[in-house]
Coordinates of N, CA and C in Angstrom, one line a residue:
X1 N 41.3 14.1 18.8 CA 40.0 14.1 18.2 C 40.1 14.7 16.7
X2 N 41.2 15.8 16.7 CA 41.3 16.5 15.2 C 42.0 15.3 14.4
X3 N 42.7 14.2 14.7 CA 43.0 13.9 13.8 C 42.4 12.5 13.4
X4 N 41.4 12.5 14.1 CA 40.6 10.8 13.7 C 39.7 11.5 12.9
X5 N 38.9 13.3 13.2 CA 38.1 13.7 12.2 C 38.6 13.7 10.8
X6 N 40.1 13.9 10.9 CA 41.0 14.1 9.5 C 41.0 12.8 8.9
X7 N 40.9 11.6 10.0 CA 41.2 10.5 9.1 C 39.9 10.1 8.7
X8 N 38.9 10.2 8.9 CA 37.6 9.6 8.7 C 37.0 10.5 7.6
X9 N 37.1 11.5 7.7 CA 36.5 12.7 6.5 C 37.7 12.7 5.4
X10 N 39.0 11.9 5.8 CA 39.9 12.2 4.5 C 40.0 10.7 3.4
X11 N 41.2 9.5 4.2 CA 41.5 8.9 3.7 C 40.0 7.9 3.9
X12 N 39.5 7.6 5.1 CA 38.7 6.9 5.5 C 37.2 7.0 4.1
X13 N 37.0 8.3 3.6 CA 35.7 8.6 3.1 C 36.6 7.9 1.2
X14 N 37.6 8.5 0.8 CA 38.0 7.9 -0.3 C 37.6 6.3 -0.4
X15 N 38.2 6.0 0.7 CA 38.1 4.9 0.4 C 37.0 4.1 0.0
X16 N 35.9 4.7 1.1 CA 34.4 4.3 1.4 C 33.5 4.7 0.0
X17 N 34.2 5.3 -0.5 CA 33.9 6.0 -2.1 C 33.7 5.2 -3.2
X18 N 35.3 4.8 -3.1 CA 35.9 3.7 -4.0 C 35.3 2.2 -4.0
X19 N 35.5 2.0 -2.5 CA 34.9 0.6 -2.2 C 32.9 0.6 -2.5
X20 N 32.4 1.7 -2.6 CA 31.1 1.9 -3.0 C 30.4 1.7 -4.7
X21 N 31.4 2.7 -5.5 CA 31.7 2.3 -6.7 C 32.0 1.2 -7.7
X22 N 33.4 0.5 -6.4 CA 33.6 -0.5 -7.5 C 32.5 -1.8 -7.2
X23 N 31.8 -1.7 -5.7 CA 31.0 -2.9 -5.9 C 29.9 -2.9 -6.5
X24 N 29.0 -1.3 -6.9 CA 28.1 -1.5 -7.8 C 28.3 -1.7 -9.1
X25 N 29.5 -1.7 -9.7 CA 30.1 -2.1 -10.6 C 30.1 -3.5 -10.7
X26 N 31.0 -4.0 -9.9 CA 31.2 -5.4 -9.7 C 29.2 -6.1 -9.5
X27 N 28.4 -5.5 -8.7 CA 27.3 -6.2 -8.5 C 26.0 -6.2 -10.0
X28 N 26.2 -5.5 -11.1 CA 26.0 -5.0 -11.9 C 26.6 -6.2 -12.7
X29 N 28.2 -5.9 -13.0 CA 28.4 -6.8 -14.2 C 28.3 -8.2 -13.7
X30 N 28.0 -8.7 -12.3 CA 27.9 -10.2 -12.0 C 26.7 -10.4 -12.2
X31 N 25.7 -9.7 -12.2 CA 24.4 -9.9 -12.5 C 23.7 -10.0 -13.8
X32 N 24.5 -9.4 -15.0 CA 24.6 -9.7 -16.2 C 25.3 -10.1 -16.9
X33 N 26.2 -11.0 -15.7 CA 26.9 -12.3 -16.4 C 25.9 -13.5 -16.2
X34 N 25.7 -13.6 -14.7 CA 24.8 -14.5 -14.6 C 23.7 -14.8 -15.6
X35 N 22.8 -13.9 -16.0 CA 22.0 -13.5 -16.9 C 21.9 -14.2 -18.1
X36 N 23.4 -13.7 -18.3 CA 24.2 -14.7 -19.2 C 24.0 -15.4 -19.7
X37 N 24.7 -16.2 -18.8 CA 24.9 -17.7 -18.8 C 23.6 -18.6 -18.2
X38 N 23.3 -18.1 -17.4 CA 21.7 -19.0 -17.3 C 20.5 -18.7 -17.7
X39 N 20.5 -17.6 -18.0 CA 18.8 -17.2 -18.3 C 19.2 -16.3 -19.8
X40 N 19.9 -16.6 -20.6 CA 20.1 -15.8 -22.0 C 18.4 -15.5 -22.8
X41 N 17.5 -16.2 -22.3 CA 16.2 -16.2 -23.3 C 15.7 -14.8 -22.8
X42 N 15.9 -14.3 -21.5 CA 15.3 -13.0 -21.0 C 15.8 -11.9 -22.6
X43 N 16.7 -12.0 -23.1 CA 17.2 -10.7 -23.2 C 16.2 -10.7 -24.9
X44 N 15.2 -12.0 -25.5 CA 14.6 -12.0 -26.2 C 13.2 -11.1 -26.3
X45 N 12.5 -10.7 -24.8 CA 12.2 -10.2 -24.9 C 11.7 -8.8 -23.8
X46 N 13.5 -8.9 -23.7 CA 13.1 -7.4 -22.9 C 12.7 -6.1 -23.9
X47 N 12.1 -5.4 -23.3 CA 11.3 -4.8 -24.1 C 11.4 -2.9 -23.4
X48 N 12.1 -2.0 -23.7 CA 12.0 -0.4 -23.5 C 10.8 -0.4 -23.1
X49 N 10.1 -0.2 -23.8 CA 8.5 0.2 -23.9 C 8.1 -0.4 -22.6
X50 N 8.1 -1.8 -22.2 CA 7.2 -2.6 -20.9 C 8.1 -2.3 -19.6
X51 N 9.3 -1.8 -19.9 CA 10.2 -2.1 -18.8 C 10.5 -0.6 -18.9
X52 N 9.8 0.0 -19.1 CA 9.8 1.8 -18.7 C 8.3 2.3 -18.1
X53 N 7.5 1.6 -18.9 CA 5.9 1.5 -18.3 C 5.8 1.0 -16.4
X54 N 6.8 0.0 -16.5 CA 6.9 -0.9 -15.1 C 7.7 -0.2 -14.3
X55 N 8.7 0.6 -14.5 CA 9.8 1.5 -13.8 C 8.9 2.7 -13.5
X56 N 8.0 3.7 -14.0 CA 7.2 4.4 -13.9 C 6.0 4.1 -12.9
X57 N 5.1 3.1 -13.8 CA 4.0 2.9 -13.0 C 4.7 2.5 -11.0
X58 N 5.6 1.5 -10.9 CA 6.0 1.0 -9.4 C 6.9 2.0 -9.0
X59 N 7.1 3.5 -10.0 CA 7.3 4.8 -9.1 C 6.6 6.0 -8.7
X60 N 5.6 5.5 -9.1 CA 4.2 6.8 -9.1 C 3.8 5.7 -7.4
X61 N 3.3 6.4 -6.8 CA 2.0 6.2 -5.4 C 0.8 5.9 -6.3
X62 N 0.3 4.5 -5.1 CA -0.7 4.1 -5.2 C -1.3 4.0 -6.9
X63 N -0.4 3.4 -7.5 CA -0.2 3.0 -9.3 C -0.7 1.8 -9.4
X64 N -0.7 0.9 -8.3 CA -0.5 -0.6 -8.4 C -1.7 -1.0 -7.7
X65 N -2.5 -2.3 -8.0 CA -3.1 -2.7 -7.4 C -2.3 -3.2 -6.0
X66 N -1.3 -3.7 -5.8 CA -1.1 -4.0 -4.5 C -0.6 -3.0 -3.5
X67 N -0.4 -1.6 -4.0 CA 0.1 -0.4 -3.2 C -1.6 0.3 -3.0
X68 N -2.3 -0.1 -3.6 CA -3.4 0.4 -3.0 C -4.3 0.1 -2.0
X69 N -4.2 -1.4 -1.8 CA -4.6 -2.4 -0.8 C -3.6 -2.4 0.2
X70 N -2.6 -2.0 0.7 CA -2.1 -1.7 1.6 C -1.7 0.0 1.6
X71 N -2.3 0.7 2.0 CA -2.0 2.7 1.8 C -1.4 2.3 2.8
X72 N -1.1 2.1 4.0 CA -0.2 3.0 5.3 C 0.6 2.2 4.6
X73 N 1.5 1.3 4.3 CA 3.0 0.6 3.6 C 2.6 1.6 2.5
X74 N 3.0 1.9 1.9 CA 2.5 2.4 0.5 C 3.1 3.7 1.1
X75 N 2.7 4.7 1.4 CA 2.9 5.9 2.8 C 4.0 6.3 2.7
X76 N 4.2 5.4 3.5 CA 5.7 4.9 4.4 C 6.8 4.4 3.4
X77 N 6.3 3.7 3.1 CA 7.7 3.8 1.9 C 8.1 4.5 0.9
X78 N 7.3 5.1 0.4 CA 7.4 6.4 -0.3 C 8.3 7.5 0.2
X79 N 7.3 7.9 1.1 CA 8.0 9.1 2.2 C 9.5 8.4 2.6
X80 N 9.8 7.2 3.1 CA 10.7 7.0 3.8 C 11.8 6.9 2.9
X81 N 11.7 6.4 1.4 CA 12.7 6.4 -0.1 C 13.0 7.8 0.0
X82 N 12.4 8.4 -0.6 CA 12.8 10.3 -1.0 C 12.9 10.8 -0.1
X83 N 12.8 10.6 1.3 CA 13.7 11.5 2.1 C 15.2 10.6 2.3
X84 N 15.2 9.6 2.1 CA 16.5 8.5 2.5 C 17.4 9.3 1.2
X85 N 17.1 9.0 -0.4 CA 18.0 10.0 -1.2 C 18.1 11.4 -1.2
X86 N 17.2 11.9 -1.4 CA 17.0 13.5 -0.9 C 17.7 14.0 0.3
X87 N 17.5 13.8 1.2 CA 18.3 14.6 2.3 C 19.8 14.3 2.2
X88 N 20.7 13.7 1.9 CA 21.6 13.8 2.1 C 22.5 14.3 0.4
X89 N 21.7 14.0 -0.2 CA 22.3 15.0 -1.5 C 21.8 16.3 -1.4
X90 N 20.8 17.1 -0.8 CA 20.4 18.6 -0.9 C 21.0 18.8 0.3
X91 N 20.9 18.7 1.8 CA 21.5 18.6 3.1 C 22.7 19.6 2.5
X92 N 22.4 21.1 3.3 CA 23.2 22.2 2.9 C 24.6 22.1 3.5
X93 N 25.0 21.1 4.7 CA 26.3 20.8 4.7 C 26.9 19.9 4.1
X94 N 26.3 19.1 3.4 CA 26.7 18.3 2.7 C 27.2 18.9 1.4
X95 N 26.7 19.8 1.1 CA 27.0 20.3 -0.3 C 27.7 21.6 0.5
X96 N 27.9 22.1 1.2 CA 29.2 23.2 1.3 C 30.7 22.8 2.0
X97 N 30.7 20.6 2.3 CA 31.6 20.2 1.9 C 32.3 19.9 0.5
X98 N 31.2 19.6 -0.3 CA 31.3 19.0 -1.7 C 31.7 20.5 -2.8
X99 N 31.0 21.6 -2.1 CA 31.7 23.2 -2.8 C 33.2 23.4 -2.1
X100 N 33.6 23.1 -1.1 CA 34.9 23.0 -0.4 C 35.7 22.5 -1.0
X101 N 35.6 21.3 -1.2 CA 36.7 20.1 -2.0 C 36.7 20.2 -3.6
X102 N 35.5 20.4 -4.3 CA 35.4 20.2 -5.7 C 35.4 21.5 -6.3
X103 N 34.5 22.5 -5.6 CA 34.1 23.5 -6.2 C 32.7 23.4 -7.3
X104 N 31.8 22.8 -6.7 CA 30.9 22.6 -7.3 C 29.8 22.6 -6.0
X105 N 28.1 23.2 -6.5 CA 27.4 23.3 -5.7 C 25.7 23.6 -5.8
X106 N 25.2 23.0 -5.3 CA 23.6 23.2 -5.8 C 22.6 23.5 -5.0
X107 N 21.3 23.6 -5.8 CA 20.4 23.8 -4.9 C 20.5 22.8 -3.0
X108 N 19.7 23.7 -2.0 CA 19.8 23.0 -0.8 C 18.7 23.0 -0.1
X109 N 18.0 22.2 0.8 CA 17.4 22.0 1.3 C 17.4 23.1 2.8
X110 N 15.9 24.0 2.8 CA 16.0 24.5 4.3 C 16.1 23.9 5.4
X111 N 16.9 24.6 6.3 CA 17.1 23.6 7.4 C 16.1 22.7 8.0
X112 N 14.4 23.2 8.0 CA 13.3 22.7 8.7 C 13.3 21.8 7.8
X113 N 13.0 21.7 7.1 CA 12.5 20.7 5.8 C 13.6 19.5 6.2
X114 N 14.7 20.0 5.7 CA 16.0 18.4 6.2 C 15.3 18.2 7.9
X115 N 15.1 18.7 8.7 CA 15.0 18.2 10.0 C 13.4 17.2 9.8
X116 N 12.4 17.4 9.3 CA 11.3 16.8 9.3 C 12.1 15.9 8.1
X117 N 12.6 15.9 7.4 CA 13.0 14.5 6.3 C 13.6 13.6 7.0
X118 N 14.7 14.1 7.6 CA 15.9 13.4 8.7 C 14.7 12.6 9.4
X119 N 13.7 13.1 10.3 CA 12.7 12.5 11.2 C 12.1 11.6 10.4
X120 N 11.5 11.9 9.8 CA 10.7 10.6 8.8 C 11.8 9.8 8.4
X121 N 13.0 9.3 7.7 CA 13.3 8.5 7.5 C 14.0 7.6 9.1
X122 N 13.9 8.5 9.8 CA 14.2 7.6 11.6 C 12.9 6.9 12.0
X123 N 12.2 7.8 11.6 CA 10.5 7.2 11.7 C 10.3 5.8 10.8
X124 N 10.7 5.9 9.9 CA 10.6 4.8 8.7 C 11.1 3.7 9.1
X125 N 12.2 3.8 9.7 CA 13.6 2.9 10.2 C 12.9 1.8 11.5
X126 N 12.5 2.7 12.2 CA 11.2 2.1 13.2 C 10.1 1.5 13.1
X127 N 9.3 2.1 12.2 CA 8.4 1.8 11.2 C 8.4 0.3 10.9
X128 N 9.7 -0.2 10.1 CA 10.1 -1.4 9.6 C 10.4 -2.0 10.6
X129 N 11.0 -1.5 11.8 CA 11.5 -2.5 12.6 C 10.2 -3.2 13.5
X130 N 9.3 -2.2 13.9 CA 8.0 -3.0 14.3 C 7.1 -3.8 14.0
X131 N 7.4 -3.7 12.1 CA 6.5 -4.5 11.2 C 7.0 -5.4 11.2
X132 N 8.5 -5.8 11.1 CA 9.3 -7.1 11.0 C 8.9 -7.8 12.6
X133 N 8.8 -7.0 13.1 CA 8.9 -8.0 14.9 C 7.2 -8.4 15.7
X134 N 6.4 -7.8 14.4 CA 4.7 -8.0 15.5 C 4.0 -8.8 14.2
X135 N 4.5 -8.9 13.1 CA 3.7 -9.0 11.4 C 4.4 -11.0 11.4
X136 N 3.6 -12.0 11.4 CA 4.1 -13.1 11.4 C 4.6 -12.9 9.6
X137 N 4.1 -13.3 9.0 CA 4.4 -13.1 7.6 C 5.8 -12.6 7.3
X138 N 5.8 -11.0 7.9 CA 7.2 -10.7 7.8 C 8.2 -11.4 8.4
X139 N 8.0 -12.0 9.7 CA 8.9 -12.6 10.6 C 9.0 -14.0 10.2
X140 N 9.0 -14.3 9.3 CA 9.2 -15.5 8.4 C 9.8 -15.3 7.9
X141 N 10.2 -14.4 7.0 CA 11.7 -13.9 6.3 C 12.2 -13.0 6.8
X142 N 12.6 -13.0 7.9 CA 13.4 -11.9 8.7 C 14.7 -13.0 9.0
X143 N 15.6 -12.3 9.3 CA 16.9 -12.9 9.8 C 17.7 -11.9 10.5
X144 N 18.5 -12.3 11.3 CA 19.2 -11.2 12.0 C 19.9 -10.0 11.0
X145 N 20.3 -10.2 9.8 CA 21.2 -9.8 9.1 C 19.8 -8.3 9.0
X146 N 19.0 -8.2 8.7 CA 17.8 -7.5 8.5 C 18.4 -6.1 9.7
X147 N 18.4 -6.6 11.0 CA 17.9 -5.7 12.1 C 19.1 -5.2 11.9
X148 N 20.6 -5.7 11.1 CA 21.7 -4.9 10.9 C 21.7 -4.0 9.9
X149 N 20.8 -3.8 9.0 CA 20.8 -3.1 8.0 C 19.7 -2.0 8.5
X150 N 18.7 -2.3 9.1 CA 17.9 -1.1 9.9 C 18.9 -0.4 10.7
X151 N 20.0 -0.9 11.1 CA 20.5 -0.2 12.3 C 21.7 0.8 11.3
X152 N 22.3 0.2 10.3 CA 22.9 0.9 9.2 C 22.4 1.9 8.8
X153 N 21.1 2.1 8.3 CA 20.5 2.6 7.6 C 20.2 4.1 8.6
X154 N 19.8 3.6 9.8 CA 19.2 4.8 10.8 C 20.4 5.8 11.2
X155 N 21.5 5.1 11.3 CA 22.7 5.6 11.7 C 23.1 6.8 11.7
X156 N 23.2 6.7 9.8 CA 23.7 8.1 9.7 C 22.9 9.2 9.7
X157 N 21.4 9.0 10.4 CA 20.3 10.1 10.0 C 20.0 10.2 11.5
X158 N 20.2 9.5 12.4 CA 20.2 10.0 14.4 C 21.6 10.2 14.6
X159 N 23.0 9.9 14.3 CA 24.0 11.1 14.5 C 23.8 12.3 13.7
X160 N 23.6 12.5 12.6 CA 23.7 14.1 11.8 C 22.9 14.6 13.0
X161 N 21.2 14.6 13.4 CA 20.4 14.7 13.8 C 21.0 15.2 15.4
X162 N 21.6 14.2 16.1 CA 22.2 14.7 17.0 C 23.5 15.4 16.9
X163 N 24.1 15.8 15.9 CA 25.5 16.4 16.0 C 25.1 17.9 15.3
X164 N 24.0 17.8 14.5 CA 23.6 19.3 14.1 C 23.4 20.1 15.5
X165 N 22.3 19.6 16.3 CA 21.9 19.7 17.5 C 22.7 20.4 18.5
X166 N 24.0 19.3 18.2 CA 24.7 19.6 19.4 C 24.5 19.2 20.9
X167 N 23.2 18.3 21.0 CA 22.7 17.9 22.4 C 23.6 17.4 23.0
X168 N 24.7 16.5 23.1 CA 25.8 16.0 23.2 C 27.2 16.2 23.0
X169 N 28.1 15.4 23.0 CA 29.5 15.6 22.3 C 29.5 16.3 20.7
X170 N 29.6 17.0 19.8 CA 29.6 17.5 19.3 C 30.6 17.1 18.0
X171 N 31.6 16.9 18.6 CA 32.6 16.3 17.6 C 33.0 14.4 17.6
X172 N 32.1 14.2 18.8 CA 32.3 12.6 18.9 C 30.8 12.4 17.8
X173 N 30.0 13.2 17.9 CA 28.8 12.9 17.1 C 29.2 13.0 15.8
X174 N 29.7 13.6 15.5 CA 29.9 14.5 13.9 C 31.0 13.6 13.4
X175 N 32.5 12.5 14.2 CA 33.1 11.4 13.6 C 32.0 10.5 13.3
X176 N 31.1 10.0 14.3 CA 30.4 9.0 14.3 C 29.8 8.8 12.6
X177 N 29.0 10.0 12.9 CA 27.9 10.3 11.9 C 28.9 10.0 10.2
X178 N 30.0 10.6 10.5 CA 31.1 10.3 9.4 C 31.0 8.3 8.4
X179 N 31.6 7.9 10.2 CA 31.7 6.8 10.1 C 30.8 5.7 9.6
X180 N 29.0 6.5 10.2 CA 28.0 6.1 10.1 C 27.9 5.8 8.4
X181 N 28.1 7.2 8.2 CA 27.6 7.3 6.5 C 28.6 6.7 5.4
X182 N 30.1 6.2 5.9 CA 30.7 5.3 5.4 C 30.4 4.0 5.3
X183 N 29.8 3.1 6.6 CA 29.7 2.3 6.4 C 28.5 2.0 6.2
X184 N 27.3 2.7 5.8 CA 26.5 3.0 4.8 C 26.9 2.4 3.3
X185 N 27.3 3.2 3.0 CA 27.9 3.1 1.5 C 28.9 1.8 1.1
X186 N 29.5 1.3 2.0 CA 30.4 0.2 1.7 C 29.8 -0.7 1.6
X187 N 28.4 -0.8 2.8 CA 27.5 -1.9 2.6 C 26.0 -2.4 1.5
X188 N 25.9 -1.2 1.2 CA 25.3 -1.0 0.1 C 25.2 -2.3 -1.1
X189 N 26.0 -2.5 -1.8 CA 26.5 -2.8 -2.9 C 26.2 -4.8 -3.1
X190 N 26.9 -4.9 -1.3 CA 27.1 -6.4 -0.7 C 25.7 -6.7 0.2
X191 N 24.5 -6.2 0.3 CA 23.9 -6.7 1.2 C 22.6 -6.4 0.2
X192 N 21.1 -6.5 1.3 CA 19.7 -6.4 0.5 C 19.5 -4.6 -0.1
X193 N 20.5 -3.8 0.7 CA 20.8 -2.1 0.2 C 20.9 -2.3 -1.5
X194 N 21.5 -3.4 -1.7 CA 21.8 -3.3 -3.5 C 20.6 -3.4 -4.3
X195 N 19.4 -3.2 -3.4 CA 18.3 -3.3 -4.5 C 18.1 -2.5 -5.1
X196 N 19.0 -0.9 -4.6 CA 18.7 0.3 -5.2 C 19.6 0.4 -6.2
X197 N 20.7 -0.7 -6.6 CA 21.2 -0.5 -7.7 C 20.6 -1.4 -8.8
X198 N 20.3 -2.8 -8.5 CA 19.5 -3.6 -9.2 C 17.6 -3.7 -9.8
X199 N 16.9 -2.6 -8.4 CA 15.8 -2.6 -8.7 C 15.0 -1.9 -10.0
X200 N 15.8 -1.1 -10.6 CA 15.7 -0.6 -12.2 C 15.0 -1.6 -13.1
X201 N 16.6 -2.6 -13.0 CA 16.5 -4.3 -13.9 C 15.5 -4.9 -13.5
X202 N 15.2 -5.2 -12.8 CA 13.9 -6.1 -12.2 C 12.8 -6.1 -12.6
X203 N 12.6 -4.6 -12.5 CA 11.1 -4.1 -12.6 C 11.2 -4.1 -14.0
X204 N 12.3 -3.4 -14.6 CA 12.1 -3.5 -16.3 C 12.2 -5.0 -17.2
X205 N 12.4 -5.8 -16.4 CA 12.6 -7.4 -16.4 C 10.9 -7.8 -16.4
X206 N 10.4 -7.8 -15.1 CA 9.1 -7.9 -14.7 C 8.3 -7.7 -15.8
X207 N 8.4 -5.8 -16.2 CA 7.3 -5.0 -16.9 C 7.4 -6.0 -18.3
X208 N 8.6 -6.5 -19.1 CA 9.2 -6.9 -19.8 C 8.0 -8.1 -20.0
X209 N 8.6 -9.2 -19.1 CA 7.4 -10.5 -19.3 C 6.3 -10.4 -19.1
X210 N 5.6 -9.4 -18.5 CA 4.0 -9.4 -18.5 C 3.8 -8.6 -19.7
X211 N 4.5 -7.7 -19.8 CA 3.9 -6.7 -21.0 C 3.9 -7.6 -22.7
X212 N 5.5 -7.9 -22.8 CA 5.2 -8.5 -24.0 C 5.4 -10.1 -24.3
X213 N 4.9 -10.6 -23.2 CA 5.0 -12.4 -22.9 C 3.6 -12.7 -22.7
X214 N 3.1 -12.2 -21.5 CA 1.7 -12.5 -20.9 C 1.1 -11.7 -21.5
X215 N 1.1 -10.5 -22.0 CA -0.2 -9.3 -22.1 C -0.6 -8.7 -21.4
X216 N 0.2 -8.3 -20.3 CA -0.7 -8.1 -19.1 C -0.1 -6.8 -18.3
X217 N -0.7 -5.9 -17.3 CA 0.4 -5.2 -16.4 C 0.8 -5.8 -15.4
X218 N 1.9 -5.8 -14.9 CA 2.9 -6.0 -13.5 C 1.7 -5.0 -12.3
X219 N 1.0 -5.7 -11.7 CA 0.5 -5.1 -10.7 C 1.1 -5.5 -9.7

């Protein structure tokens, strides 16, 4: 067991690092190649000013006419984003790995606080999976690939959850949860996860054509 934790926390996490890195890189410059080459008129008038107004306003709560007409989604996705990035970069084990290896270390999250965040984004995870399976509308663009990425997503937040705990195996929990949060990250880049690298551009794209094309806000 000591040495699959060695391999999964050593060479296994480099890797998962690298392979993380270079695809938002790779998903990044193929997207503004594309851009490119077929849609070159966008870049006439993207615009700072509309496309920082649109990045802002679709990150404030309840900003938008359509996040106000639906409050419980609005909620829920809010809460279930900022604990999804937050807990695992303040998560005080997390960062007295990251002081171990690098020597570098920051503020951390109290234990209770990460345990109700960890919950809510399992809650979230659920959340989405009910709304895709009872909501016809959503179940129109659902595909199996979906209920793989819910299950990605939840992974690494019900092993930590159970390997903090200790309810169980302890060290089978705590490779898992490893593994979990690897293949997190590898899939990221290559699946609908890449919208958190791409969704900047969009929205500043979006804010871009209504602001100085139409005259209008991105609601």
């Amino acid at each position: 067991m000591l040495e699959i934790y060695q391999f999964v926390s050593g060479p296994l996490a480099w890797s998962a690092f690298i392979i993380f890195i270079a695809g938002c890189l790779y998903r990044l410059i193929s997207l503004l190649v594309l851009v490119h080459r077929k849609e070159r008129f966008i870049y006439s008038y993207m615009s700072l000013k509309y496309g920082l107004r649109s990045i802002l306003r679709w990150s404030t709560p309840f900003a938008t006419e359509n996040m106000r007409r639906h409050p419980g989604m609005t909620i829920v996705a809010f809460a279930f984003h900022i604990c999804l990035l937050v807990t695992p970069l303040f998560l005080l084990a997390h960062v007295i790995l990251i002081e171990e290896a690098w020597n570098i270390s920051w503020w951390t999250l109290p234990d209770g606080l990460a345990d109700a965040m960890t919950l809510i984004v399992i809650a979230g995870c659920i959340f989405f999976l009910v709304r895709r399976l009872i909501k016809p509308e959503v179940q129109f663009v659902t595909s199996a690939s979906d209920f793989v990425i819910l299950a990605i997503v939840a992974a690494p937040f019900v092993t930590g959850f159970l390997a903090y705990y200790q309810w169980f195996g302890y060290q089978f929990f705590v490779i898992i949860h490893i593994l979990a949060g690897e293949i997190m990250l590898v899939t990221i880049p290559f699946s609908r996860l890449s919208h958190m690298i791409t969704a900047p551009l969009t929205r500043a794209y979006m804010g871009s054509e209504f602001g100085g094309v139409r005259h209008a806000q991105d609601w």
